Amino acid sequence: MDDTNIFDDDLYRQIIIDHYQNPHHQGALECPTHHLEGFNASCGDSLELDLKIEDGKVTAVGFEGSGCAISMTSTSMLTDLILGKSVEEAKRITKAFKARLLGKDEDGCEDVDIGELEALDGVKAYPVRIKCALLSWNTLSEGLEHPEGLIMQ
Amino acid sequence: MSLSDMSSEMSLGDLRADFPVFADGDPERPLAYLDSAASSQMPRQVIEAMVNFQSHSYANIHRGLYRLSGASTAAYDSARQTVASFIGASDRNEVIFTSGATASLNFLAYSWGEKNIQAGDEIALPLSEHHANLVPWQQLALRKGAKLRWIELTPEGTIDWASLQEALSHRPKLLTFAWVSNVFGTVHPVAKIAKLAHEAGATVVLDGSQGVPHLECDVQRLGVDFLAFSGHKMLGPTGIGVLWGRMSCLEELPPFLYGGDMISIVKRERSSWAEIPNRFEAGTPNITGAVGLSAACAYLSRIGFADIRSHDLMLMEYAIRRLEEAGATVLGPKDLQQRSGVLSFRYKKLHPHDIATILGRDEVCVRAGHHCCQPLMREIGMTGTTRASFYVYNTRADIDRLAESLAKVGDIFHIAPCPCTKIGHKPAPLASDAAPCTQEESCGECSCKLLNQSH
Ligand SMILES: Cc1ncc(COP(=O)(O)O)c(C=O)c1O
């Protein structure tokens, strides 16, 4: 058998395993302003993302759901990245990350700092897994684009 | 590993050499193809039969008055005869070629269903049915105002007998079920179930997609009214499958697809139908596919189902042992005799897609997810399983590769091997995510706690 160095894994990097085993901001929010739901039919993965948006800023975030290491990590990183950011910034990060994974050029994304999300670059080599990495981001962007029916209070 | 090592582990002789796909790739790391329940690989005999036919005997069938069309028609008719003999049909005209099991079952839901199901009628089926044997009936029930009556499963994935009898006590018009579950690998006792269902007045449909490739099929002994299966899970090509029906049942069916080749006389206002089976095969069929399927039947018959069965069970026994040693939880019946070549497992609460991705990098091909059985997954509280499935060309070496690769999954996720199995304790198959073991040194996944509090 080959002896791939497991610490060098191109897909399951250590930081991904860390997030997967200890996801950040797990748990529903007490009083969210937004409750977003995402579902990945082919994987059976589901996600409920709670946001508290005050004065155009994400002041609290929490999520519940189940999924693979890629989708859970991506969600955990999402919560870290958007917390404290304005809705506009959150949208820009979303656009930049999606463009990066899908290998597309997107105007106005060059200077966006996507932080730890770079660790998910390995997913590009596994086309069927890209949807796992994007589940939470698609859920977020759809929720932010069409907030009407999703605001709970 | 050398090829001779491999063949010594095979109970079926050296037939792996018949499959060109296994000659590809890295000889140090041959393909461990464990996804035959989705689609099997094709031996050169089947490929050559299709190439020969396509090269030398191909034309449209039926109406051609020239030599080549005659040859094509003869090949198509002969394919029907081969398939009929293969499944024990008494009349080759009981074999209707379709594009696959899904098409066969949809055909029934329309042709049989529209005629026989009325508002308030019941259709009984187990919760473990593949979407192909579930959604067509569900939609029929919705169109007609009929009711689906679900048959429950035991935690091992066998049919709950009380639930079956309860369902039959409501005198359903139809009972439909899979011969072999594509998730648990359970072999259901078809003849026994069919007899009870007939006594309750139901028509019986069998989804043979996973059964026909692995078990000797004799429609007389099975005692069902209709049987559906696909060519691509039994060494044949995609795009061809079968609906077999008892002639007395087929005679009652209206056509479903209308068009050429299925008519007798077409007038401006109305038409009459051709004889069975042409009545049910509108349009130009998949002639080359039928030739391929027939070659696959011939290939399987040459091996013989007694040997295919013992090979399956040898692999199954070995795989269960290797997987449990690796700390996986195997689903499905404990009794080997109740299993066929499908093995679903869970590993350390990890998501099946993560497992299958890592296995796939080692050329270990398994399937992961809900396996087109969402109602079942919901029932057993899982989003999916990882599934290895075997066929005639698999060896113990393939299963060693599976177990080794699974250990790698454990390494990547920093999971220690199950201490319970290290001390020789065999975790029992679990049908659902049971409460994890609270023992500090336990793997947290196995069912030791349910069996035995002390490890
Ligand atoms: C039990 C069962 N029924 C039906 C099908 C559908 O077969 P096909 O896709 O060839 O129509 C499958 C295939 O996955 C199956 O496993």
XYZ file of C-alpha atoms and ligand atoms in Angstrom:
624
model
C 0.000 0.000 0.000
C 1.147 3.520 -0.517
C 2.113 5.578 2.456
C 0.471 8.904 2.008
C 1.545 11.196 4.775
C -1.677 11.694 6.597
C -0.517 15.021 7.980
C -0.110 16.241 4.426
C -3.565 15.279 3.304
C -4.569 17.500 0.417
C -8.236 17.441 1.341
C -8.573 16.647 5.017
C -6.075 19.132 6.396
C -5.570 19.294 10.122
C -7.458 22.546 10.439
C -10.456 20.919 8.771
C -10.393 17.996 11.178
C -10.155 20.477 14.070
C -13.192 22.435 12.988
C -15.119 19.247 12.267
C -14.423 17.826 15.696
C -15.008 21.106 17.499
C -17.226 23.294 15.392
C -17.476 26.944 16.367
C -20.783 28.588 17.201
C -22.733 25.362 17.276
C -26.225 25.668 18.688
C -29.314 27.669 17.885
C -29.560 31.320 18.916
C -32.056 32.377 21.547
C -33.444 35.308 19.603
C -32.249 35.279 16.005
C -33.433 37.882 13.554
C -32.829 35.431 10.706
C -33.355 31.688 10.620
C -32.023 30.116 7.429
C -32.347 26.511 6.348
C -30.236 24.622 3.862
C -30.485 21.077 2.595
C -28.274 18.998 0.366
C -30.572 16.435 -1.194
C -27.910 14.113 -2.547
C -25.985 13.946 0.762
C -28.902 14.256 3.139
C -26.988 17.023 4.896
C -29.068 19.655 6.607
C -28.247 22.986 8.139
C -30.088 25.548 10.194
C -28.277 28.843 10.453
C -29.369 31.513 12.924
C -28.240 35.109 12.605
C -28.784 38.169 14.664
C -28.444 41.216 12.469
C -28.521 44.593 14.141
C -27.878 47.866 12.341
C -26.730 45.945 9.284
C -24.173 43.974 11.268
C -24.022 40.312 12.215
C -23.892 40.460 16.005
C -24.539 36.789 16.736
C -24.498 33.546 14.801
C -25.204 29.914 15.572
C -25.955 26.751 13.655
C -27.343 23.279 14.002
C -27.177 20.462 11.563
C -25.345 17.419 10.423
C -23.044 16.798 7.561
C -19.679 15.639 6.357
C -16.386 17.063 7.549
C -16.229 19.416 4.590
C -19.661 20.932 5.065
C -19.385 21.157 8.861
C -15.981 22.799 8.646
C -17.106 25.220 6.018
C -20.069 26.167 8.209
C -17.897 26.556 11.281
C -15.511 28.804 9.366
C -18.426 30.777 8.021
C -19.625 31.590 11.501
C -16.140 32.802 12.484
C -15.826 34.937 9.392
C -19.140 36.718 9.338
C -19.478 37.402 13.048
C -19.040 41.124 13.584
C -19.075 41.878 9.863
C -21.599 43.950 8.017
C -24.117 42.198 5.790
C -22.341 43.720 2.794
C -19.009 42.271 3.879
C -20.603 38.874 4.494
C -21.953 38.929 0.965
C -18.546 39.810 -0.433
C -16.876 36.959 1.418
C -19.553 34.606 0.117
C -18.998 35.774 -3.443
C -15.233 35.526 -3.136
C -15.268 32.014 -1.646
C -17.738 30.693 -4.191
C -15.703 32.159 -7.037
C -12.553 30.599 -5.630
C -14.009 27.118 -5.296
C -15.759 27.208 -8.644
C -12.625 28.576 -10.324
C -14.365 31.674 -11.572
C -13.191 35.281 -11.794
C -15.428 37.564 -9.856
C -14.994 41.333 -9.951
C -14.377 43.078 -6.694
C -13.242 39.969 -4.823
C -9.497 40.349 -5.178
C -8.976 42.073 -1.856
C -11.426 39.987 0.189
C -9.747 38.165 3.059
C -11.258 34.697 3.267
C -9.038 33.645 6.159
C -9.041 29.966 7.059
C -11.310 29.132 4.155
C -8.148 28.770 2.090
C -7.774 25.404 3.778
C -10.757 24.224 1.747
C -8.906 24.733 -1.547
C -8.318 20.980 -1.698
C -12.026 20.481 -2.355
C -11.520 21.816 -5.885
C -9.982 18.483 -6.851
C -13.180 16.670 -5.780
C -15.956 18.179 -7.906
C -18.759 16.214 -6.239
C -17.728 17.588 -2.853
C -17.864 21.273 -3.846
C -21.543 21.374 -2.984
C -20.656 20.247 0.549
C -18.282 23.161 0.995
C -20.879 25.561 -0.384
C -23.959 24.399 1.521
C -23.698 26.956 4.317
C -22.600 29.732 1.971
C -25.492 29.128 -0.405
C -27.835 29.039 2.555
C -26.431 32.332 3.776
C -26.524 34.102 0.441
C -30.032 32.966 -0.373
C -31.152 34.080 3.050
C -29.506 37.451 2.703
C -30.840 37.981 -0.826
C -34.405 37.081 0.091
C -34.758 38.017 3.705
C -38.500 38.724 3.554
C -39.916 35.339 4.474
C -37.045 34.425 6.711
C -37.150 37.094 9.385
C -38.645 35.574 12.440
C -39.405 38.675 14.441
C 0.392 -8.505 -4.988
C 0.795 -10.890 -7.892
C -2.091 -12.131 -9.915
C -1.503 -15.680 -8.775
C -1.961 -14.641 -5.149
C -5.223 -13.160 -6.116
C -6.600 -16.122 -7.997
C -5.778 -18.448 -5.148
C -8.191 -16.413 -3.070
C -10.975 -16.803 -5.553
C -13.501 -19.544 -5.337
C -14.692 -18.859 -8.855
C -11.454 -19.503 -10.716
C -9.674 -16.923 -12.744
C -12.608 -15.086 -14.190
C -11.261 -11.737 -13.132
C -9.191 -11.880 -16.298
C -12.434 -11.717 -18.298
C -13.004 -8.150 -17.130
C -10.902 -5.657 -19.073
C -11.338 -2.932 -16.450
C -9.161 -4.853 -13.997
C -6.243 -4.847 -16.399
C -6.169 -1.043 -16.286
C -4.379 1.094 -13.778
C -1.574 0.436 -11.361
C -0.845 -3.292 -10.960
C 0.486 -2.555 -7.468
C -2.841 -1.113 -6.537
C -5.532 -2.792 -8.616
C -9.060 -1.518 -8.669
C -11.013 -2.706 -5.625
C -14.410 -2.425 -7.243
C -16.991 -2.791 -4.484
C -19.924 -1.028 -6.086
C -21.573 -3.717 -8.173
C -24.941 -3.159 -6.517
C -24.966 0.180 -8.331
C -23.540 -1.138 -11.618
C -21.460 -4.202 -12.258
C -18.477 -4.357 -14.587
C -18.779 -6.102 -17.947
C -16.794 -9.149 -19.019
C -15.221 -9.257 -22.444
C -17.746 -11.939 -23.479
C -20.582 -9.444 -23.081
C -18.683 -6.597 -24.695
C -17.708 -8.809 -27.629
C -21.238 -10.097 -28.112
C -22.439 -6.527 -28.478
C -19.564 -5.472 -30.723
C -20.101 -8.505 -32.955
C -23.795 -7.963 -33.191
C -23.418 -4.253 -33.806
C -20.704 -4.876 -36.418
C -22.265 -7.694 -38.386
C -25.938 -8.260 -37.631
C -27.406 -4.899 -36.801
C -30.450 -3.350 -38.449
C -33.903 -2.378 -37.235
C -35.954 -5.408 -36.318
C -39.439 -6.595 -37.268
C -40.317 -5.029 -40.580
C -37.156 -5.372 -42.628
C -37.456 -7.715 -45.576
C -33.732 -8.077 -46.103
C -31.187 -10.478 -44.699
C -29.641 -8.119 -42.140
C -32.965 -7.187 -40.564
C -33.761 -10.873 -40.383
C -30.497 -11.507 -38.555
C -31.174 -8.662 -36.160
C -34.709 -9.874 -35.455
C -33.421 -13.386 -34.857
C -30.804 -12.102 -32.404
C -33.405 -10.065 -30.531
C -35.831 -12.997 -30.340
C -33.068 -15.297 -29.239
C -32.071 -12.831 -26.511
C -35.639 -12.936 -25.254
C -35.502 -16.714 -25.168
C -32.195 -16.721 -23.257
C -33.510 -14.296 -20.660
C -36.748 -16.270 -20.331
C -34.853 -19.502 -19.679
C -32.526 -17.681 -17.287
C -35.423 -16.660 -15.029
C -37.405 -19.854 -15.483
C -40.234 -18.333 -17.530
C -42.366 -20.925 -19.272
C -43.015 -18.701 -22.306
C -40.465 -16.317 -23.773
C -43.276 -13.892 -24.578
C -43.639 -13.233 -20.887
C -40.358 -11.305 -21.068
C -40.807 -7.642 -21.930
C -37.659 -5.678 -22.609
C -37.565 -2.254 -20.975
C -34.785 0.236 -20.336
C -34.332 -1.056 -16.777
C -35.991 -1.839 -13.471
C -37.152 1.750 -13.013
C -38.915 1.681 -16.386
C -40.433 -1.733 -15.608
C -41.868 -0.542 -12.299
C -43.192 2.690 -13.774
C -44.769 0.667 -16.564
C -46.633 -1.362 -13.951
C -47.680 1.664 -11.942
C -49.281 3.071 -15.078
C -50.539 0.052 -16.947
C -51.570 -2.168 -14.049
C -52.091 0.686 -11.603
C -54.381 2.889 -13.675
C -56.587 -0.083 -14.412
C -56.699 -1.720 -10.999
C -56.304 0.941 -8.336
C -59.267 2.982 -7.213
C -59.836 5.522 -4.467
C -59.517 3.902 -1.051
C -57.512 0.907 -2.305
C -54.297 0.000 -0.558
C -50.806 -0.706 -1.869
C -48.489 -2.425 0.609
C -44.704 -2.117 0.550
C -41.777 -2.255 2.981
C -40.168 0.959 4.174
C -36.875 -0.173 2.727
C -37.894 0.045 -0.913
C -35.655 1.788 -3.402
C -37.174 5.025 -4.703
C -37.717 3.181 -8.009
C -40.181 0.863 -6.286
C -41.688 3.544 -4.091
C -42.216 6.830 -5.915
C -44.161 5.302 -8.862
C -46.636 3.736 -6.377
C -46.755 6.836 -4.218
C -47.639 8.944 -7.251
C -50.216 6.384 -8.385
C -51.770 6.517 -4.913
C -51.853 10.315 -5.087
C -53.507 10.247 -8.523
C -56.128 7.760 -7.379
C -56.724 8.676 -3.768
C -55.352 5.284 -2.758
C -53.321 4.547 0.341
C -49.776 3.262 0.813
C -49.540 0.756 3.649
C -45.984 0.569 4.990
C -44.478 -2.684 6.187
C -42.015 -2.187 9.028
C -38.586 -3.750 9.291
C -36.862 -5.367 12.228
C -33.703 -3.643 13.522
C -31.731 -6.164 11.453
C -33.428 -5.079 8.274
C -35.624 -8.107 7.767
C -39.338 -7.789 7.135
C -41.336 -7.550 10.350
C -43.675 -10.458 9.995
C -46.395 -9.026 12.227
C -46.348 -5.817 10.253
C -46.603 -7.736 6.976
C -49.582 -9.681 8.265
C -51.196 -6.527 9.567
C -50.739 -4.896 6.151
C -52.227 -7.927 4.392
C -55.193 -7.957 6.742
C -56.260 -4.718 5.073
C -56.463 -6.661 1.816
C -54.229 -4.474 -0.333
C -54.665 -4.678 -4.086
C -50.915 -4.888 -4.493
C -47.872 -5.944 -2.537
C -44.548 -4.808 -3.957
C -41.113 -5.456 -2.468
C -37.473 -6.018 -3.253
C -36.065 -9.529 -3.379
C -32.828 -8.195 -1.867
C -32.560 -4.857 -0.072
C -29.985 -2.594 -1.677
C -29.163 -1.120 1.759
C -29.167 -4.049 4.197
C -28.504 -6.787 1.677
C -31.369 -8.744 3.253
C -32.723 -11.603 1.160
C -36.468 -11.615 1.702
C -38.313 -14.965 1.624
C -40.144 -14.249 -1.612
C -42.174 -17.417 -2.065
C -43.470 -17.335 1.499
C -44.448 -13.674 1.247
C -46.031 -14.118 -2.192
C -48.151 -17.001 -0.935
C -49.504 -14.970 1.992
C -50.143 -11.997 -0.258
C -52.030 -14.087 -2.781
C -54.146 -15.561 -0.005
C -55.010 -11.996 0.945
C -56.009 -11.320 -2.659
C -53.089 -9.061 -3.615
C -51.181 -8.950 -6.871
C -47.467 -9.388 -6.138
C -44.670 -7.360 -7.736
C -41.043 -8.231 -7.072
C -38.190 -5.786 -7.582
C -35.450 -8.189 -8.563
C -32.773 -5.562 -9.190
C -30.453 -6.914 -6.483
C -31.803 -10.449 -6.382
C -31.619 -11.626 -9.993
C -27.864 -10.934 -10.307
C -27.010 -13.020 -7.237
C -29.608 -15.726 -6.658
C -30.995 -18.493 -8.795
C -34.180 -17.124 -10.295
C -37.115 -19.359 -11.029
C -40.255 -17.297 -11.433
C -42.420 -20.378 -10.954
C -40.952 -21.055 -7.531
C -40.872 -17.401 -6.521
C -44.603 -17.353 -7.129
C -44.886 -13.632 -7.877
C -46.984 -12.064 -10.630
C -44.453 -9.566 -11.945
C -40.683 -9.258 -11.729
C -38.543 -6.227 -12.627
C -34.759 -6.086 -13.034
C -31.924 -4.277 -14.797
C -29.153 -5.547 -17.039
C -26.403 -3.310 -15.708
C -26.319 -4.915 -12.266
C -25.784 -8.409 -13.712
C -22.760 -7.907 -15.977
C -24.888 -6.504 -18.807
C -25.082 -3.013 -20.269
C -27.151 -0.042 -19.119
C -30.344 0.861 -20.938
C -31.791 -2.643 -20.937
C -33.926 -4.357 -18.355
C -36.846 -6.681 -18.034
C -40.396 -6.780 -16.900
C -41.520 -10.351 -16.585
C -45.216 -11.020 -16.031
C -47.207 -14.207 -15.738
C -49.011 -14.482 -19.090
C -52.448 -14.489 -17.452
C -51.498 -11.201 -15.738
C -49.980 -9.632 -18.858
C -53.118 -10.425 -20.841
C -55.078 -8.173 -18.517
C -52.789 -5.172 -18.959
C -53.504 -2.232 -21.216
C -50.518 -0.867 -23.166
C -48.663 1.992 -21.561
C -46.557 3.443 -24.382
C -48.205 3.809 -27.772
C -46.545 3.987 -31.177
C -44.879 1.816 -33.744
C -44.362 -1.925 -33.371
C -47.010 -2.269 -30.679
C -50.064 -2.020 -32.930
C -51.986 -4.425 -35.069
C -54.290 -2.174 -37.111
C -54.337 1.611 -36.909
C -57.358 3.414 -38.244
C -58.056 7.124 -38.134
C -60.184 6.865 -35.031
C -58.844 3.864 -33.181
C -56.268 1.093 -33.154
C -55.847 -2.472 -32.080
C -52.805 -3.916 -30.409
C -50.125 -6.337 -31.407
C -49.639 -9.591 -29.541
C -47.727 -9.779 -26.262
C -44.859 -8.875 -25.801
C -44.783 -6.453 -28.779
C -47.856 -4.746 -27.384
C -45.714 -3.545 -24.503
C -42.599 -2.619 -26.478
C -43.541 0.475 -28.444
C -40.860 1.945 -30.678
C -37.477 0.578 -31.631
C -36.074 -1.275 -28.632
C -32.509 -1.439 -27.362
C -31.579 -4.349 -29.617
C -27.861 -4.332 -28.888
C -28.627 -4.019 -25.181
C -30.822 -7.110 -25.332
C -27.999 -9.012 -27.029
C -25.642 -7.862 -24.267
C -28.057 -8.851 -21.514
C -28.482 -12.257 -23.076
C -24.698 -12.718 -23.190
C -24.572 -11.733 -19.506
C -27.224 -14.337 -18.659
C -25.214 -16.941 -20.537
C -22.039 -15.933 -18.694
C -23.720 -16.146 -15.278
C -25.345 -19.470 -16.141
C -21.947 -20.860 -17.108
C -20.596 -20.003 -13.658
C -23.765 -21.299 -12.035
C -25.690 -19.779 -9.176
C -24.579 -22.340 -6.621
C -20.996 -21.106 -7.039
C -22.021 -17.462 -7.277
C -23.889 -17.829 -4.000
C -21.066 -19.509 -2.130
C -18.623 -16.925 -3.470
C -20.914 -14.117 -2.223
C -21.201 -15.711 1.202
C -17.460 -16.329 1.446
C -16.811 -12.650 0.707
C -19.602 -11.524 3.014
C -18.335 -13.510 5.964
C -14.801 -12.255 5.424
C -15.906 -8.648 4.933
C -18.025 -8.578 8.074
C -15.073 -9.896 10.056
C -12.557 -7.453 8.581
C -14.873 -4.472 8.946
C -15.778 -5.241 12.538
C -12.120 -5.715 13.394
C -11.500 -2.297 11.902
C -14.139 -0.880 14.230
C -16.991 -0.505 11.774
C -20.603 -1.277 12.626
C -22.169 -3.577 10.078
C -25.881 -3.240 9.316
C -28.275 -5.956 8.238
C -29.045 -9.535 9.254
C -26.542 -11.413 11.409
C -27.520 -14.673 9.771
C -25.345 -14.972 6.661
C -27.959 -17.040 4.873
C -30.298 -14.067 4.982
C -27.783 -11.839 3.202
C -26.759 -11.269 -0.358
C -23.818 -9.306 -1.789
C -24.579 -5.921 -0.200
C -22.868 -4.723 2.976
C -23.707 -1.388 4.560
C -21.691 -0.104 7.469
C -21.085 2.855 9.711
C -17.658 3.873 10.844
C -17.024 5.949 13.962
C -19.936 8.292 13.355
C -18.106 9.679 10.349
C -20.077 10.870 7.387
C -20.260 8.245 4.615
C -19.112 10.783 2.037
C -15.900 11.468 3.933
C -15.269 7.740 4.185
C -16.014 7.061 0.516
C -13.856 9.987 -0.617
C -10.827 8.700 1.268
C -11.465 5.117 0.113
C -11.862 6.343 -3.445
C -8.387 7.856 -3.402
C -7.064 4.335 -2.785
C -9.049 3.000 -5.746
C -11.467 1.370 -3.325
C -14.851 2.003 -4.929
C -17.814 2.036 -2.567
C -21.052 3.956 -2.518
C -22.090 6.357 0.212
C -25.331 8.082 1.028
C -28.983 7.244 1.248
C -28.869 4.676 -1.614
C -32.172 5.984 -2.980
C -33.922 4.903 0.234
C -34.693 8.157 2.021
C -37.776 6.922 3.923
C -35.703 4.051 5.315
C -32.839 6.347 6.325
C -35.236 8.630 8.128
C -36.729 5.644 9.911
C -33.388 4.374 11.174
C -32.187 7.871 11.997
C -29.246 8.044 9.614
C -28.433 10.355 6.774
C -26.724 7.507 5.022
C -24.414 4.529 5.122
C -21.261 3.452 3.376
C -21.978 0.438 1.206
C -19.633 -2.160 -0.212
C -21.134 -4.633 -2.645
C -19.584 -7.728 -4.161
C -19.842 -9.726 -7.301
C -18.263 -12.624 -9.107
C -14.959 -10.848 -9.801
C -14.263 -9.701 -6.242
C -11.637 -11.321 -4.070
C -10.628 -11.287 -0.430
C -7.844 -8.977 -1.526
C -10.445 -6.350 -2.422
C -11.800 -6.594 1.091
C -8.321 -6.347 2.599
C -7.907 -3.139 0.638
C -11.217 -1.882 1.993
C -10.175 -2.619 5.569
C -6.732 -1.060 5.125
C -8.142 2.034 3.549
C -10.717 2.314 6.320
C -7.892 2.305 8.843
C -6.482 5.272 6.964
C -9.788 7.075 7.423
C -9.385 6.445 11.131
C -5.835 7.879 11.012
C -6.906 11.028 9.214
C -9.614 11.637 11.771
C -7.260 10.574 14.615
C -9.478 7.745 15.715
C -7.998 4.872 17.652
C -9.083 1.372 16.740
C -11.996 0.050 18.720
C -10.705 -1.382 22.014
C -13.775 -3.532 22.207
C -12.761 -5.502 19.116
C -9.139 -5.582 20.260
C -10.137 -7.672 23.193
C -11.979 -9.964 20.868
C -15.416 -8.627 21.491
C -17.611 -8.540 18.420
C -19.962 -5.610 18.308
C -23.434 -6.618 17.133
C -24.899 -5.005 14.053
C -26.754 -1.860 14.912
C -29.734 -0.682 12.993
C -29.552 2.843 14.340
C -27.246 5.217 16.091
C -27.590 3.790 19.548
C -26.403 5.692 22.566
C -22.606 5.631 22.561
C -20.770 3.503 25.033
C -19.843 5.474 28.107
C -16.726 3.468 28.931
C -13.784 5.785 28.642
C -11.668 3.484 26.537
C -14.460 2.501 24.197
C -14.702 3.475 20.574
C -17.933 5.292 21.254
C -19.517 3.723 18.218
C -20.033 0.042 18.756
C -22.936 -1.664 20.419
C -20.963 -3.269 23.251
C -22.924 -1.303 25.766
C -26.144 -2.789 24.544
C -24.817 -6.314 24.769
C -22.550 -6.264 27.708
C -21.914 -3.479 30.168
C -18.388 -4.619 30.920
C -15.935 -4.763 28.067
C -33.437 -2.483 -5.246
C -33.327 -1.618 -6.470
N -34.429 -1.340 -7.186
C -34.382 -0.584 -8.292
C -33.205 -0.030 -8.737
C -33.224 0.824 -9.952
O -32.520 0.262 -11.004
P -32.260 1.077 -12.333
O -31.617 2.352 -11.951
O -31.370 0.190 -13.130
O -33.578 1.271 -13.008
C -32.036 -0.292 -8.019
C -30.754 0.291 -8.456
O -30.072 0.988 -7.801
C -32.102 -1.095 -6.858
O -31.005 -1.353 -6.129
